Amino acid sequence: MDFALSEEQRLFADSLHGLLADRVTIDALRSHAEIGSGFDADLWNSLVELGLPGLLVPERFGGAGLGVLDAAVAAEVLGGAAAFAPFAGSVVMATLAFIHGATEEVQDAWLPRIATGDVRFGVGFSGNGGRVSPAIDAGAPTHMLVYLLDGTALVVAAEHASMRSHRSIDRTRPVTDVTFDTARALVLDAANAPLATMQRVLDAGRIVLAADTLGAAQHMFDQALAFVKQRVQFNRVIGSFQAVKHQFADMVTMLEPCRAMVWYAAYAQDALPDEARLTALQTKAHLGDVGRDIARMATEAHGGMGFTDLLGLHYWFKRISFNRQMLGGPELCREEAARLQGWIA
Amino acid sequence: VDLSLSDKHRELRDEVRAFIVEHGHKSPKLGGGRKRPDRKALDWQKLLVDHGYVARTIPREYGGYGAEPDVMEAAVIASEFAAAGIYAGLTNQGISMLVPTLLEVGTEAQKRLWIEKTIRGDIIWCQGYSEPGAGSDLASLTTRGVLEDGHFTINGQKIWTSSAHYADMMFLLCRTEPDRPKHEGISYLLLSMRTPGIEVRPLRTMTGRAEFNEVFFTDVRVPEDQIVLGRGKGWYVANVTLKHERSMIGSAEKMTTRLEQLIALLKSNGLLGMAEYRDRLLKLQGEVIAWKAHNLRLLTESAQGVDSGVKRMIVKYGGTMLGFRLASLAVDALGTAGLPFESAGEDAEDDDATTWNIDYLYDVGLMIGGGSNNIQKNIIAERGLDLPREPKVARA
């Protein structure tokens, strides 16, 4: 038994972190927030060079053939940098939709193009007809992947869909309403288990968003800790006040077990089928709650500066808030967990 | 991450399972610790020692099983016993604190004299640390030990002394070098509870039970050679044990069991249909999943010899808070049915019986004992996050 990241996972996280530290500076974040599409061609191309889009694509289709845990590790780094790049939907959910819910022939047509970064998917879930609201990673996709209520998966080119993006609370990622004519869509074949496949894709997306929140919350915590170690008031660094110390003790006590939780849930998706659904739902819910608390307390620890645009801490605050609501907020995820366990009808 | 067991650990798991099938009926019931272990518990303890399911890494010459340290083995054993609802052996301060301390700093004679009898349950120890004026600030203790004619003469008072009313022996911190700085003036002594001059007064707690005691010392004479390591080394000796502290192998299992019992309670009360109760239960389930995973991470780091730092320091604070919240939901789910005096367990005939109400009250004690939560938060912040210590206030 070994519950730790592998050497490869740590190295990959380090190189992704290094790349993002160069590319996603606070100035870059500010200027991307003016556009707010959640996609930047230069950044995307360097992520392609690193092999990020093909992370989950099987090797025979040109990818790295890795699992949800590896995706979660990458998502933590992306969240920590507040990187404006499609990932949860485009790289993780869409890839898994093809792996688990498409014929070999369709996989052959699409998976290699995901790995090269040539196609990017917005992903959404549709209540009825062809209207999807809101979709994830849909600010500037080449294609949309849309799940209907019964688990049917449709793929449609972006130019055949009507896409309306709105600036979201997280100015680096929009929310997008999509309408399209189902007649123009390719229907993926999930053999006999369309609902189970949809849930698997959705749960992987939830874990990746939870991991993104983990990274963003850790970043805010680290910033706040560094701040209270140097800020002086009453002739003392404010981190020497017990009230401040205890707030940091509370934060780290909440946050650190979240990392193990994300690893566990991500690992479960590929290795522990009996626990996969419950841990995904609970992890999405728990990280939503912890993320909000950390975002609030880390901002508060900065005093007035935390509230300013100047410091830019709010990009992470808003990213955490965005992740919380997408693919089911904590209350909805917990209700689904209750149904899953037969606690309610 | 790979949660599958290695061949070696799978074999051990199968061996433990076979043991439980063959001998499980001899196990005493779970819980306990408030009374001296009875015949059944002692026989069971000896069976576990002989099979290496407790005292596994204690050298054979001191009565242990002599296995190489392997935290995964300990985890496999703990998890099999927990899953089967079987008593995993005595947990007392002699076994968890004194034995590892003697192994590290005791003399050969002390090891041979005490370790085997302690792990087999034949000798029960109590810990004489806290005093009315020295709780969180333990190093300020004032119980005196004066060396004269080959004996330390002890005068003073200890408090919160669990099991002192039935213990055979005590490991004691007392001040033997009053002229030295406070941390350097303390010695660690071993003494019989039957020494003349010791008076034990039970201390009833809010659970309604005498969970611990006050112990008074009047001219209690302790032979000089019953000191561990030497004069003025007591603070160091007391801290030796801390490095051996293994994360929470036991309590993660306990938390899971509690959660399962809580789910069963809410199901039987029909409360899962009420959103308020249901959401509280679901939140707690999420936290238990997180802490269990965290425990796996600590276990792995411990097996790899990595110092987990702040990750380990948060366990006591986080764990006791979660435990209290689990018990709180149970008490709320019982509603008025949990209010009658009997259900609170206060006059339970069996002193070792536990109820949700007792857990609910006892958990408050766990947040205080062994370093209160406010002290834990200082430790997390100062040692774990490297925040500066509080400036010293000039003495009045």
XYZ file of C-alpha atoms in Angstrom:
741
model
C 0.000 0.000 0.000
C 1.331 3.367 -0.966
C -0.791 6.493 -0.580
C 1.509 9.130 -2.000
C 2.114 10.719 -5.377
C 4.641 8.950 -7.562
C 7.932 10.484 -8.630
C 6.486 10.934 -12.168
C 3.410 12.689 -10.822
C 5.519 15.042 -8.744
C 7.823 15.812 -11.663
C 4.902 16.473 -13.976
C 3.303 18.780 -11.410
C 6.624 20.618 -11.058
C 7.053 21.182 -14.776
C 3.450 22.333 -15.159
C 3.938 24.645 -12.214
C 7.112 26.047 -13.742
C 5.436 26.708 -17.059
C 2.452 28.436 -15.469
C 4.648 30.552 -13.204
C 6.197 32.006 -16.367
C 3.025 32.341 -18.390
C 0.224 33.116 -15.970
C 1.573 36.177 -14.235
C -0.748 38.532 -12.412
C -0.501 40.921 -15.393
C -1.424 38.131 -17.779
C -4.384 37.275 -15.567
C -5.535 40.879 -15.596
C -5.375 41.184 -19.343
C -7.057 37.832 -19.878
C -9.843 38.929 -17.540
C -10.622 41.658 -20.098
C -11.328 38.965 -22.698
C -12.598 36.316 -20.328
C -12.918 33.447 -22.806
C -10.963 31.013 -20.624
C -8.748 30.263 -23.619
C -5.479 31.771 -24.732
C -3.813 30.339 -27.835
C -0.236 30.948 -26.662
C -0.805 29.394 -23.267
C -2.683 26.506 -24.859
C 0.165 25.812 -27.269
C 2.690 25.577 -24.481
C 0.372 23.241 -22.562
C 0.142 21.127 -25.725
C 3.950 20.945 -25.812
C 3.874 19.652 -22.265
C 1.340 17.015 -23.312
C -1.461 18.245 -21.075
C -4.397 17.806 -23.492
C -3.468 14.165 -24.111
C -3.034 13.342 -20.440
C -5.888 10.813 -20.360
C -5.840 9.834 -24.039
C -4.664 6.218 -24.401
C -1.139 5.836 -25.755
C -2.295 4.137 -28.931
C -4.117 7.374 -29.772
C -1.097 9.528 -29.070
C -1.724 10.443 -25.449
C -0.072 9.653 -22.124
C -2.754 7.146 -21.120
C -2.911 8.331 -17.512
C -5.776 8.315 -15.046
C -8.082 10.630 -13.120
C -5.533 10.931 -10.302
C -3.001 12.389 -12.731
C -5.667 14.783 -13.974
C -6.389 15.828 -10.388
C -2.703 16.476 -9.769
C -2.590 18.696 -12.864
C -5.824 20.440 -11.874
C -4.395 21.340 -8.474
C -1.507 23.088 -10.218
C -3.818 24.819 -12.711
C -6.040 26.047 -9.879
C -3.023 27.244 -7.912
C -2.000 29.400 -10.872
C -5.577 30.446 -11.753
C -4.639 29.330 -15.270
C -7.007 30.378 -18.059
C -7.032 27.144 -20.022
C -9.742 24.578 -20.758
C -9.215 21.471 -18.675
C -12.000 19.887 -16.599
C -14.390 19.729 -19.551
C -12.143 19.757 -22.565
C -9.255 17.587 -21.432
C -10.817 15.325 -18.819
C -14.553 14.924 -19.388
C -14.462 14.890 -23.181
C -11.603 12.386 -23.274
C -13.384 10.061 -20.863
C -16.619 10.420 -22.848
C -14.855 9.016 -25.896
C -12.919 6.365 -23.968
C -15.947 4.982 -22.129
C -18.744 5.854 -24.514
C -17.654 5.612 -28.131
C -16.826 2.959 -30.683
C -13.224 2.243 -31.590
C -13.775 3.930 -34.933
C -15.069 7.128 -33.351
C -12.272 7.056 -30.793
C -9.792 6.769 -33.633
C -11.282 9.818 -35.289
C -11.330 12.046 -32.197
C -8.909 11.018 -29.455
C -5.722 11.753 -31.440
C -7.023 15.252 -32.146
C -7.722 15.812 -28.433
C -4.149 14.763 -27.686
C -2.685 17.223 -30.205
C -4.844 20.003 -28.805
C -6.509 20.563 -32.197
C -9.978 20.032 -30.805
C -11.218 21.569 -27.607
C -14.546 20.693 -26.096
C -17.056 22.695 -24.177
C -19.106 20.275 -22.100
C -22.688 20.691 -20.981
C -25.755 18.894 -19.742
C -29.102 19.514 -21.332
C -32.450 19.524 -19.611
C -34.526 19.360 -22.747
C -34.197 19.914 -26.455
C -30.931 21.384 -27.603
C -30.550 24.083 -24.964
C -27.583 23.738 -22.646
C -26.967 26.088 -19.783
C -24.382 26.691 -18.609
C -21.591 24.748 -20.267
C -18.044 24.352 -18.963
C -14.899 25.269 -20.974
C -17.210 26.663 -23.649
C -15.694 30.145 -24.035
C -13.813 29.296 -27.249
C -14.167 25.586 -28.019
C -13.967 23.929 -31.413
C -16.734 21.514 -30.430
C -19.443 20.931 -27.874
C -20.065 17.686 -26.038
C -23.584 17.631 -24.662
C -25.230 15.021 -22.492
C -28.996 14.596 -22.551
C -30.907 13.459 -19.468
C -30.933 9.832 -20.564
C -27.171 9.755 -20.958
C -27.068 10.215 -24.710
C -23.880 12.040 -25.675
C -23.923 14.411 -28.636
C -20.953 16.028 -30.346
C -21.452 19.092 -32.470
C -19.032 21.516 -34.086
C -19.048 24.932 -32.454
C -19.862 26.589 -35.747
C -23.092 24.597 -35.897
C -24.158 25.702 -32.456
C -25.301 29.042 -31.200
C -23.009 29.942 -28.320
C -23.595 32.889 -26.007
C -20.903 33.486 -23.423
C -21.451 35.718 -20.430
C -18.770 37.135 -18.222
C -18.899 35.198 -14.996
C -17.950 36.077 -11.441
C -14.617 34.449 -12.369
C -13.614 36.900 -15.074
C -11.085 34.442 -16.519
C -13.771 31.870 -17.330
C -17.165 32.597 -18.880
C -20.463 30.797 -18.532
C -21.893 29.849 -21.880
C -25.392 29.107 -23.080
C -25.470 26.787 -26.061
C -28.311 26.022 -28.438
C -28.007 23.638 -31.346
C -29.943 21.487 -33.708
C -29.566 17.895 -32.537
C -29.903 16.747 -36.132
C -26.429 18.072 -36.890
C -24.840 16.228 -33.977
C -22.833 13.039 -33.840
C -24.336 10.623 -31.310
C -21.760 8.727 -29.271
C -22.441 5.072 -28.638
C -22.131 4.172 -24.964
C -23.237 0.593 -25.699
C -25.761 -0.380 -23.033
C -24.751 1.896 -20.221
C -25.255 5.502 -21.289
C -26.293 6.756 -17.839
C -23.408 5.072 -16.048
C -21.014 6.476 -18.611
C -22.414 9.966 -18.204
C -22.072 9.702 -14.421
C -18.506 8.532 -14.760
C -17.658 11.509 -16.960
C -19.506 13.900 -14.676
C -17.858 12.535 -11.528
C -14.394 12.856 -13.061
C -15.221 16.484 -13.892
C -16.354 17.055 -10.315
C -13.126 15.681 -8.890
C -11.063 17.796 -11.252
C -12.960 20.928 -10.209
C -12.463 19.953 -6.570
C -8.731 19.559 -7.231
C -8.690 22.951 -8.940
C -10.302 24.447 -5.838
C -7.728 22.697 -3.671
C -4.908 24.324 -5.629
C -6.568 27.735 -5.585
C -7.270 27.507 -1.850
C -3.712 26.389 -1.135
C -2.419 29.355 -3.119
C -4.566 31.770 -1.123
C -3.493 30.141 2.128
C 0.205 30.363 1.199
C -0.149 34.017 0.213
C -1.951 34.843 3.446
C 0.608 32.980 5.560
C 3.470 34.840 3.902
C 1.627 38.123 4.433
C 1.029 37.705 8.169
C 4.677 36.750 8.641
C 5.865 40.127 7.352
C 3.077 42.622 8.075
C 3.852 44.639 11.225
C 1.290 46.378 13.451
C 1.597 47.306 17.151
C 5.357 46.706 16.705
C 4.837 42.967 16.054
C 4.337 40.887 12.951
C 0.620 40.191 12.982
C 1.260 36.457 12.676
C 2.430 36.505 16.300
C -1.078 37.378 17.522
C -2.832 34.328 18.829
C -6.128 35.211 17.143
C -4.364 35.198 13.792
C -2.430 32.011 14.572
C -5.561 30.179 15.558
C -7.271 31.180 12.347
C -4.361 29.720 10.387
C -4.469 26.570 12.500
C -8.144 26.245 11.609
C -7.423 26.779 7.927
C -4.667 24.184 7.682
C -6.727 21.695 9.694
C -9.530 22.044 7.162
C -7.402 22.207 4.057
C -4.726 19.545 4.442
C -7.050 16.503 4.667
C -8.687 17.759 1.454
C -5.565 16.858 -0.511
C -5.747 13.225 0.598
C -9.489 13.260 -0.085
C -8.983 14.459 -3.659
C -6.302 11.806 -4.270
C -8.507 9.118 -2.800
C -11.583 10.041 -4.834
C -9.518 10.396 -8.014
C -7.813 7.058 -7.445
C -11.211 5.479 -6.755
C -12.479 6.486 -10.212
C -10.042 4.077 -11.841
C -9.353 1.551 -9.079
C -12.216 1.340 -6.554
C -15.490 1.205 -8.525
C -17.614 0.601 -5.407
C -16.462 3.859 -3.862
C -16.106 5.940 -7.011
C -19.466 7.688 -7.048
C -19.788 8.481 -3.347
C -16.248 9.802 -3.024
C -16.632 11.973 -6.130
C -19.836 13.557 -4.857
C -18.535 14.044 -1.340
C -15.232 15.447 -2.555
C -16.898 17.988 -4.813
C -19.177 19.027 -1.950
C -16.476 19.146 0.717
C -13.971 21.095 -1.371
C -16.716 23.558 -2.254
C -17.294 24.237 1.431
C -13.675 24.240 2.558
C -12.664 26.312 -0.462
C -15.147 29.009 0.443
C -13.942 29.168 4.053
C -10.282 29.333 3.061
C -10.982 31.965 0.394
C -12.785 34.124 2.916
C -10.271 33.747 5.746
C -7.202 34.147 3.531
C -8.663 37.357 2.110
C -9.509 38.596 5.595
C -5.962 37.895 6.832
C -4.684 40.390 4.245
C -6.739 43.203 5.743
C -7.751 45.994 3.364
C -5.217 44.868 0.767
C -7.032 41.572 0.416
C -10.129 43.423 -0.712
C -8.368 45.447 -3.391
C -8.006 44.744 -7.061
C -4.370 45.762 -6.713
C -3.359 42.542 -4.975
C -5.410 40.367 -7.331
C -6.182 37.762 -4.690
C -9.795 37.994 -5.782
C -9.053 36.004 -8.954
C -8.565 32.930 -6.784
C -11.520 33.786 -4.572
C -13.722 33.938 -7.654
C -12.243 30.818 -9.188
C -13.142 28.907 -6.010
C -16.661 30.385 -6.112
C -17.049 29.416 -9.765
C -15.865 25.849 -9.170
C -18.265 25.526 -6.264
C -21.346 26.028 -8.418
C -20.278 24.220 -11.605
C -21.299 20.554 -12.039
C -23.379 20.696 -8.875
C -22.870 22.751 -5.718
C -22.313 21.097 -2.334
C -25.993 20.792 -1.446
C -26.884 19.209 -4.781
C -23.935 16.814 -4.629
C -24.846 15.749 -1.117
C -28.456 15.157 -2.109
C -27.221 12.997 -4.954
C -25.020 11.124 -2.461
C -28.116 10.566 -0.306
C -30.015 9.102 -3.252
C -27.025 6.977 -4.197
C -27.012 5.425 -0.715
C -30.753 4.862 -0.757
C -31.374 7.364 2.020
C -34.031 9.127 -0.021
C -36.015 8.202 -3.105
C -1.080 5.834 -5.046
C -1.742 2.139 -4.858
C -4.035 0.850 -2.146
C -3.614 -2.812 -2.895
C -1.736 -4.810 -0.277
C 1.679 -6.330 -0.925
C 1.950 -10.125 -0.779
C 3.516 -9.929 2.649
C 0.678 -7.812 4.000
C -1.984 -9.902 2.310
C -0.549 -12.971 4.022
C -0.625 -11.177 7.345
C -4.227 -10.120 6.719
C -5.243 -13.706 5.987
C -3.401 -14.899 9.069
C -5.208 -12.333 11.254
C -8.545 -13.306 9.736
C -7.892 -16.951 10.485
C -6.908 -16.042 14.044
C -10.138 -14.104 14.503
C -12.217 -16.995 13.185
C -10.504 -19.419 15.545
C -10.187 -17.296 18.677
C -12.574 -14.358 18.211
C -15.125 -15.780 20.643
C -12.630 -15.286 23.481
C -12.433 -11.527 22.905
C -13.745 -9.249 25.642
C -16.231 -6.670 24.445
C -15.042 -3.379 22.983
C -14.657 -0.279 25.088
C -13.356 -0.411 28.607
C -10.374 1.191 30.234
C -12.194 2.618 33.222
C -11.748 -0.541 35.272
C -8.842 -2.864 35.845
C -8.814 -5.477 33.043
C -10.520 -8.682 34.179
C -9.351 -12.281 33.690
C -10.919 -12.485 30.246
C -9.212 -9.301 29.049
C -5.860 -10.445 30.450
C -6.068 -13.888 28.827
C -6.953 -12.226 25.546
C -4.062 -9.778 25.887
C -1.571 -12.612 26.428
C -2.927 -14.466 23.405
C -2.440 -11.312 21.311
C 1.092 -10.799 22.614
C 2.002 -14.401 21.824
C 0.692 -13.992 18.251
C 2.384 -10.619 17.801
C -0.828 -8.667 17.289
C 0.174 -6.358 20.097
C 3.722 -5.498 21.210
C 4.696 -6.705 17.751
C 7.950 -4.783 17.488
C 9.020 -5.115 21.129
C 12.203 -7.223 21.293
C 11.758 -10.838 22.383
C 14.052 -10.470 25.372
C 11.524 -8.026 26.838
C 8.544 -10.260 26.150
C 7.480 -8.901 22.766
C 7.177 -10.503 19.339
C 10.397 -9.045 17.980
C 9.164 -8.050 14.516
C 10.809 -5.335 12.445
C 8.859 -2.040 12.670
C 6.338 -1.863 9.808
C 3.458 0.587 10.189
C 1.568 -1.117 7.378
C 1.532 -4.336 9.395
C 0.168 -2.422 12.353
C -2.484 -0.873 10.101
C -3.485 -4.223 8.601
C -3.866 -5.751 12.060
C -5.807 -2.764 13.419
C -8.145 -2.705 10.460
C -8.918 -6.459 10.633
C -9.716 -6.287 14.336
C -11.870 -3.186 13.835
C -13.738 -4.702 10.894
C -14.520 -7.819 12.934
C -15.534 -5.792 15.994
C -12.897 -7.643 18.001
C -10.959 -6.180 20.931
C -7.501 -5.224 19.661
C -5.787 -5.362 23.028
C -5.224 -3.141 26.038
C -4.594 0.504 25.390
C -3.210 2.118 28.484
C -0.549 4.640 29.335
C 1.907 1.975 30.416
C 1.786 0.329 27.004
C 1.522 3.435 24.852
C 3.873 5.766 26.743
C 6.054 4.077 29.345
C 7.138 1.076 27.274
C 8.436 3.045 24.262
C 10.129 5.453 26.672
C 11.932 2.683 28.549
C 12.946 1.059 25.274
C 14.610 4.273 24.247
C 16.138 5.582 27.478
C 15.611 2.969 30.229
C 18.412 0.912 31.791
C 18.688 -2.762 30.873
C 17.418 -3.651 34.351
C 14.405 -1.352 33.992
C 13.540 -2.842 30.614
C 13.746 -6.399 31.933
C 11.804 -5.576 35.056
C 8.862 -3.680 33.576
C 8.261 -4.125 29.853
C 7.064 -7.730 29.709
C 4.735 -7.397 32.693
C 3.321 -4.177 31.270
C 2.563 -5.433 27.765
C 0.945 -8.576 29.169
C -1.338 -6.452 31.332
C -0.021 -7.780 34.633
C 1.126 -4.353 35.701
C -1.010 -1.278 35.170
C 0.608 2.150 35.177
C -0.733 5.623 35.678
C 0.875 8.847 34.566
C 1.736 11.500 37.146
C 2.175 14.601 35.016
C -0.490 17.331 35.418
C -0.905 19.359 38.576
C -3.537 21.883 39.627
C -1.092 24.701 38.769
C 0.619 23.001 35.816
C -1.723 21.973 33.028
C -0.945 23.331 29.588
C 2.209 24.774 31.134
C 3.355 21.389 32.400
C 6.985 22.386 32.904
C 5.886 24.649 35.763
C 5.093 21.610 37.920
C 5.959 21.957 41.616
C 5.711 18.455 43.113
C 9.072 18.143 44.872
C 11.479 15.216 44.997
C 14.342 15.622 47.453
C 17.201 13.112 47.316
C 18.446 11.957 50.709
C 19.930 8.630 51.857
C 19.430 6.941 48.488
C 15.744 7.883 48.249
C 13.756 10.679 46.647
C 11.177 12.024 49.110
C 8.114 13.202 47.175
C 5.679 15.859 48.342
C 2.970 17.466 46.266
C -0.158 16.761 44.233
C -1.061 15.393 40.802
C -4.423 15.694 39.064
C -6.334 14.159 36.106
C -4.574 10.888 36.891
C -6.477 8.245 34.921
C -6.563 4.738 36.406
C -4.656 5.780 39.554
C -7.399 4.078 41.619
C -6.403 0.650 40.315
C -2.860 1.151 38.979
C 0.104 -0.734 40.405
C 2.737 1.779 39.373
C 3.140 5.399 38.373
C 5.614 7.186 36.127
C 6.008 10.581 37.703
C 7.420 13.949 36.785
C 8.653 15.902 39.787
C 11.008 18.781 40.505
C 14.288 17.530 41.877
C 16.527 20.472 40.931
C 14.637 23.570 42.076
C 17.598 25.850 41.332
C 17.761 24.941 37.668
C 15.626 26.588 34.888
C 12.153 25.064 34.894
C 12.626 22.573 32.033
C 15.958 21.371 33.438
C 14.858 20.790 37.006
C 12.491 17.884 36.407
C 13.098 14.151 36.894
C 11.142 11.098 35.714
C 10.626 8.487 38.445
C 8.953 5.081 38.580
C 7.158 4.234 41.802
C 4.759 1.740 43.285
C 1.275 3.025 44.039
C 1.419 1.037 47.270
C 4.225 3.185 48.684
C 3.171 4.704 52.025
C 2.120 8.361 51.825
C 0.134 8.144 48.573
C -3.529 9.075 48.746
C -5.795 8.655 45.711
C -9.074 10.569 45.588
C -11.427 9.830 42.696
C -12.474 12.838 40.652
C -15.958 12.619 39.211
C -16.343 14.219 35.778
C -19.289 15.625 33.834
C -19.943 12.144 32.424
C -21.002 11.150 35.929
C -18.158 8.714 36.299
C -14.876 8.883 38.146
C -12.754 8.988 35.004
C -9.659 10.040 36.872
C -8.210 11.030 40.223
C -6.288 13.425 42.337
C -3.144 11.906 43.844
C -1.561 13.381 46.968
C 2.026 12.671 48.018
C 3.165 13.067 51.630
C 6.808 12.102 52.225
C 6.617 9.297 49.681
C 10.012 7.553 49.459
C 11.220 6.329 46.053
C 14.541 4.449 45.721
C 17.137 6.464 43.838
C 17.639 3.814 41.151
C 14.002 4.154 40.058
C 14.858 7.304 38.132
C 14.841 7.114 34.331
C 17.918 8.556 32.587
C 18.997 10.849 35.414
C 18.371 13.941 37.483
C 17.028 16.927 35.579
C 16.398 14.810 32.454
C 12.677 14.297 33.100
C 11.420 16.797 30.544
C 13.529 15.188 27.858
C 12.353 11.700 28.863
C 8.698 12.767 28.757
C 9.175 14.113 25.246
C 10.908 10.976 23.953
C 7.536 9.252 23.745
C 6.119 11.896 21.458
C 8.335 10.921 18.544
C 6.948 7.413 18.746
C 3.410 8.623 18.568
C 1.791 6.920 15.613
C -0.747 9.044 13.815
C -4.246 7.704 14.274
C -4.345 4.104 13.225
C -6.934 3.375 15.866
C -9.033 6.476 15.752
C -9.684 6.438 11.988
C -11.238 3.005 12.463
C -13.197 4.304 15.426
C -14.484 7.264 13.424
C -15.716 4.956 10.667
C -17.488 2.732 13.158
C -19.103 5.750 14.760
C -20.267 7.083 11.414
C -21.827 3.722 10.567
C -23.611 3.641 13.916
C -24.816 7.176 13.340
C -26.190 6.312 9.899
C -28.014 3.320 11.414
C -29.446 5.543 14.153
C -30.806 8.131 11.710
C -32.236 5.393 9.521
C -34.021 3.745 12.427
C -35.381 7.087 13.623
C -36.686 7.888 10.161
C -34.689 11.116 10.185
C -32.999 10.643 6.820
C -36.173 12.045 5.304
C -35.558 15.386 6.999
C -33.206 17.547 4.994
C -31.617 19.208 8.010
C -30.550 15.954 9.661
C -29.640 14.376 6.338
C -27.375 17.213 5.269
C -25.589 17.238 8.617
C -25.007 13.507 8.283
C -23.759 13.882 4.718
C -21.340 16.628 5.720
C -19.942 14.435 8.464
C -19.626 11.543 6.041
C -17.584 13.783 3.743
C -15.289 14.779 6.591
C -14.796 11.195 7.686
C -13.804 10.290 4.106
C -11.298 13.150 4.120
C -9.748 12.205 7.479
C -9.557 8.534 6.573
C -7.686 9.420 3.407
C -5.477 11.786 5.382
C -4.677 8.930 7.731
C -3.594 6.764 4.788
C -1.268 9.544 3.732
C 0.249 9.797 7.213
C 0.608 6.044 7.344
C 2.507 6.034 4.066
C 4.793 8.844 5.178
C 5.412 7.113 8.465
C 6.323 3.889 6.634
C 8.717 5.864 4.452
C 10.258 7.536 7.492
C 9.059 10.969 6.386
C 8.331 13.532 9.095
C 4.748 14.575 8.400
C 5.084 17.872 10.266
C 1.942 19.958 10.268
C -0.046 17.141 8.653
C 0.324 15.139 11.849
C -0.095 18.092 14.196
C -3.636 18.777 12.957
C -4.895 15.284 13.754
C -5.732 15.684 17.426
C -7.532 18.997 16.971
C -9.384 17.971 13.824
C -10.167 14.484 15.073
C -11.620 15.464 18.440
C -13.752 18.183 16.860
C -15.121 15.733 14.311
C -15.772 13.149 17.020
C -17.777 15.644 19.037
C -19.822 16.633 15.992
C -20.621 12.985 15.241
C -21.804 12.468 18.816
C -23.703 15.768 18.722
C -25.744 14.684 15.723
C -26.520 11.385 17.442
C -27.722 13.181 20.557
C -29.852 15.492 18.408
C -31.273 12.515 16.539
C -32.243 10.889 19.833
C -34.071 14.074 20.770
C -36.067 13.790 23.970
C -35.572 10.030 23.908
C -31.952 10.703 24.843
C -32.803 12.856 27.826
C -33.795 10.373 30.555
C -31.145 9.972 33.226
C -30.538 6.293 32.421
C -29.953 6.886 28.722
C -27.299 9.437 29.600
C -25.476 6.528 31.184
C -24.866 8.329 34.435
C -25.920 5.464 36.613
C -25.056 2.706 34.174
C -24.358 -0.362 36.220
C -21.591 -1.392 33.898
C -18.988 1.280 34.281
C -17.553 0.491 30.859
C -20.849 0.780 28.997
C -20.940 3.529 26.433
C -23.844 5.445 24.977
C -24.080 8.353 22.554
C -24.651 10.612 25.532
C -21.496 9.414 27.253
C -19.522 9.850 24.023
C -20.989 13.312 23.654
C -19.825 14.276 27.138
C -16.555 12.350 27.061
C -15.519 13.921 23.759
C -15.441 17.287 25.484
C -12.780 15.816 27.731
C -10.829 14.588 24.717
C -10.667 18.139 23.372
C -8.991 19.169 26.636
C -6.862 16.187 27.660
C -3.369 15.656 26.311
C -3.017 19.265 25.158
C -6.219 21.283 24.901
C -7.416 22.416 21.510
C -6.230 25.973 22.077
C -2.762 24.616 22.844
C -3.000 22.348 19.787
C -3.732 25.398 17.643
C -0.660 27.156 19.045
C 1.439 24.093 18.227
C 0.016 23.854 14.691
C 0.671 27.538 14.053
C 4.076 27.854 15.717
C 5.710 24.508 14.997
C 3.703 23.542 11.935
C 3.389 26.866 10.105
C 6.405 28.604 11.604
C 4.453 31.578 12.916
C 6.296 33.544 15.633
C 5.761 32.686 19.283
C 3.813 35.017 21.527
C 6.181 37.629 23.023
C 7.006 36.835 26.661
C 5.236 39.005 29.193
C 7.516 40.402 31.864
C 6.864 38.793 35.237
C 4.874 40.926 37.678
